[in-house]
Short mmCIF file of C-alpha atoms in Angstrom, two decimals:
data_model
loop_
_atom_site.label_atom_id
_atom_site.label_comp_id
_atom_site.label_asym_id
_atom_site.label_seq_id
_atom_site.Cartn_x
_atom_site.Cartn_y
_atom_site.Cartn_z
CA MET B 1 -14.84 26.59 -0.25
CA SER B 2 -15.19 23.92 2.06
CA HIS B 3 -16.21 21.37 -0.34
CA THR B 4 -13.50 22.08 -2.84
CA LEU B 5 -10.96 21.34 -0.06
CA ALA B 6 -12.73 18.12 0.57
CA VAL B 7 -12.69 17.50 -3.23
CA ILE B 8 -8.93 18.15 -3.08
CA VAL B 9 -8.15 16.18 0.14
CA LEU B 10 -9.90 13.24 -1.22
CA GLY B 11 -8.58 13.33 -4.77
CA LEU B 12 -4.90 13.52 -3.39
CA CYS B 13 -5.58 10.48 -0.92
CA LEU B 14 -6.96 8.39 -3.93
CA VAL B 15 -4.46 9.01 -6.12
CA ALA B 16 -1.22 8.67 -3.54
CA GLY B 17 -3.30 5.42 -2.54
CA LEU B 18 -3.17 4.14 -5.75
CA ILE B 19 0.61 4.59 -6.16
CA LEU B 20 1.23 3.20 -2.85
CA VAL B 21 -0.55 -0.28 -3.33
CA PRO B 22 1.30 -1.59 -5.93
CA LEU B 23 4.45 -1.07 -4.13
CA GLY B 24 3.26 -2.63 -1.28
CA LEU B 25 2.38 -0.27 1.02
CA PRO B 26 -0.76 0.81 2.71
CA GLY B 27 -2.52 2.66 -0.05
CA LEU B 28 -5.78 1.23 0.56
CA TRP B 29 -5.91 2.40 3.94
CA VAL B 30 -4.46 5.71 2.76
CA MET B 31 -7.36 6.20 0.30
CA VAL B 32 -9.94 4.94 3.14
CA GLY B 33 -8.23 7.90 5.29
CA GLY B 34 -8.89 10.28 2.32
CA VAL B 35 -12.66 8.83 1.98
CA LEU B 36 -12.92 9.30 5.58
CA GLY B 37 -11.28 12.76 5.81
CA TYR B 38 -14.01 13.82 2.66
CA GLY B 39 -17.03 12.65 5.05
CA ALA B 40 -15.36 14.85 7.83
CA LEU B 41 -14.99 17.64 5.65
CA THR B 42 -18.43 17.51 4.44
CA ALA B 43 -20.48 16.45 7.86
CA PHE B 44 -20.91 12.84 6.51
CA ARG B 45 -23.37 13.32 3.53
CA THR B 46 -21.82 10.13 2.35
CA ILE B 47 -21.81 8.01 5.11
CA ALA B 48 -22.59 4.64 2.70
CA ILE B 49 -19.50 5.75 0.71
CA VAL B 50 -17.43 5.79 4.13
CA ALA B 51 -18.57 2.40 5.43
CA ILE B 52 -18.25 0.62 1.85
CA ALA B 53 -14.57 1.89 1.36
CA LEU B 54 -13.80 0.91 5.21
CA GLY B 55 -15.19 -2.48 4.51
CA LEU B 56 -13.52 -3.20 1.03
CA ALA B 57 -9.96 -2.47 2.43
CA PHE B 58 -10.96 -4.80 5.84
CA VAL B 59 -12.25 -7.52 3.30
CA CYS B 60 -9.01 -7.41 1.15
CA ASP B 61 -6.81 -7.43 4.20
CA SER B 62 -8.18 -10.03 5.36
CA ASP B 63 -8.93 -11.83 2.22
CA GLU B 64 -5.14 -11.71 1.34
CA TRP B 65 -4.15 -13.47 4.28
CA TRP B 66 -6.75 -16.30 3.38
CA VAL B 67 -5.50 -16.53 0.07
CA GLY B 68 -1.76 -17.01 1.21
CA PHE B 69 -2.84 -20.03 3.66
CA GLY B 70 -4.95 -21.37 0.71
CA LEU B 71 -2.19 -21.37 -1.95
CA THR B 72 0.32 -22.87 0.14
CA GLU B 73 -1.76 -25.82 1.23
CA ARG B 74 -2.94 -26.05 -2.46
CA TYR B 75 0.36 -26.44 -3.25
CA GLY B 76 1.46 -29.16 -0.81
CA GLY B 77 2.19 -27.26 2.12
CA SER B 78 0.75 -27.59 5.92
CA ARG B 79 -0.78 -24.74 7.51
CA ARG B 80 2.48 -24.36 9.00
CA SER B 81 3.92 -23.49 5.97
CA GLY B 82 1.29 -20.59 5.68
CA TRP B 83 2.09 -19.01 8.91
CA GLY B 84 5.54 -18.89 7.27
CA ALA B 85 4.68 -17.23 4.37
CA LEU B 86 2.88 -14.45 6.13
CA VAL B 87 5.64 -13.98 8.80
CA GLY B 88 8.20 -14.09 6.05
CA GLY B 89 6.58 -11.71 3.73
CA ILE B 90 6.04 -9.02 6.82
CA VAL B 91 9.98 -9.68 7.60
CA GLY B 92 10.95 -9.40 3.61
CA ALA B 93 9.09 -6.38 3.36
CA MET B 94 10.39 -4.48 6.24
CA VAL B 95 14.11 -5.94 5.27
CA GLY B 96 13.59 -4.56 1.89
CA VAL B 97 12.29 -0.76 2.46
CA PRO B 98 15.96 0.22 2.04
CA VAL B 99 16.05 -0.60 -1.23
CA PRO B 100 14.14 2.83 -3.16
CA ILE B 101 10.64 2.19 -4.78
CA VAL B 102 10.36 -1.48 -5.01
CA GLY B 103 12.26 -2.85 -2.08
CA SER B 104 9.74 -3.66 0.25
CA VAL B 105 7.61 -5.63 -2.66
CA ILE B 106 10.70 -7.70 -3.55
CA GLY B 107 11.51 -8.46 -0.05
CA ALA B 108 7.74 -9.19 0.45
CA PHE B 109 7.87 -11.87 -2.24
CA LEU B 110 11.27 -13.19 -1.29
CA GLY B 111 10.40 -13.47 2.33
CA ALA B 112 6.91 -14.94 1.44
CA PHE B 113 8.91 -17.99 -0.14
CA ALA B 114 11.89 -18.07 2.10
CA GLY B 115 9.34 -18.49 5.15
CA ALA B 116 6.84 -20.82 3.53
CA ALA B 117 9.66 -22.96 2.32
CA LEU B 118 11.52 -22.81 5.81
CA PHE B 119 8.44 -23.44 7.73
CA GLU B 120 7.48 -26.47 5.33
CA PHE B 121 10.95 -27.83 5.63
CA SER B 122 11.17 -27.96 9.12
CA TRP B 123 7.80 -29.82 9.43
CA SER B 124 8.41 -32.05 6.27
CA ARG B 125 11.82 -32.56 5.82
CA THR B 126 11.31 -32.89 2.11
CA PRO B 127 12.77 -29.98 -0.09
CA THR B 128 10.45 -30.60 -2.96
CA VAL B 129 7.35 -30.13 -1.10
CA ALA B 130 8.82 -26.99 0.97
CA VAL B 131 9.87 -25.60 -2.45
CA ARG B 132 6.31 -26.03 -3.82
CA ALA B 133 5.10 -24.46 -0.86
CA GLY B 134 7.17 -21.64 -1.31
CA TRP B 135 5.72 -21.28 -4.71
CA GLY B 136 2.36 -21.47 -3.37
CA ALA B 137 3.10 -18.41 -1.35
CA VAL B 138 4.90 -16.40 -3.96
CA LEU B 139 1.92 -17.08 -6.27
CA ALA B 140 -0.56 -16.07 -3.04
CA ARG B 141 1.61 -12.81 -2.61
CA ALA B 142 0.74 -12.14 -6.50
CA ALA B 143 -2.92 -12.86 -6.04
CA GLY B 144 -2.96 -10.56 -3.04
CA ALA B 145 -1.41 -7.67 -5.03
CA ALA B 146 -3.40 -7.89 -7.74
CA ALA B 147 -6.65 -7.97 -5.69
CA LYS B 148 -5.55 -5.08 -3.80
CA ILE B 149 -4.68 -2.74 -6.75
CA ALA B 150 -8.43 -3.88 -8.21
CA LEU B 151 -10.30 -2.95 -4.86
CA GLY B 152 -7.98 0.34 -4.89
CA VAL B 153 -9.50 1.24 -8.38
CA VAL B 154 -12.59 0.12 -6.81
CA ILE B 155 -12.48 2.63 -3.80
CA ALA B 156 -11.04 5.31 -6.25
CA VAL B 157 -14.18 5.12 -8.04
CA ILE B 158 -16.35 5.03 -5.46
CA GLY B 159 -14.57 8.04 -3.85
CA GLY B 160 -15.25 9.82 -7.18
CA PHE B 161 -18.52 9.19 -6.95
CA ALA B 162 -18.96 10.55 -3.21
CA ALA B 163 -17.19 14.11 -4.54
CA VAL B 164 -19.50 13.93 -7.50
CA LYS B 165 -22.44 13.56 -5.71
CA GLY B 166 -21.69 15.63 -2.79
#
């Protein structure tokens, strides 16, 4: 009975996480919570799986920030525009939350663009450079979202492997 409950908790968390990730919500952490819950309900027989899932989620979140800074700079922005993209993306996601389903995603993209462009314009005073930095921030958001979806699938496969193995 205990293993069945653990598999159900894991499965629900993995599915919910895969649904949340494309919406810009913390789906990877829901999935990691499911893997941790599975581990707790099975006396951590699959501790390596838990560590791998946790590590992947940490890497993905830090990689998303690194890509954001890198692409804004690659598109002509300064380090300052990278910070603007990060702050703008967070604020945009929070502002967009009242719009059902996709509001936080749209808000995060628009916020990242606006933040990068405004921070860059305040530094360079060149509109074309500011717009290019904003575009780099949008591409970084898209790349980060794609990476999170891909790693979500990897975590789901790893979690499924833990359930089959357990």
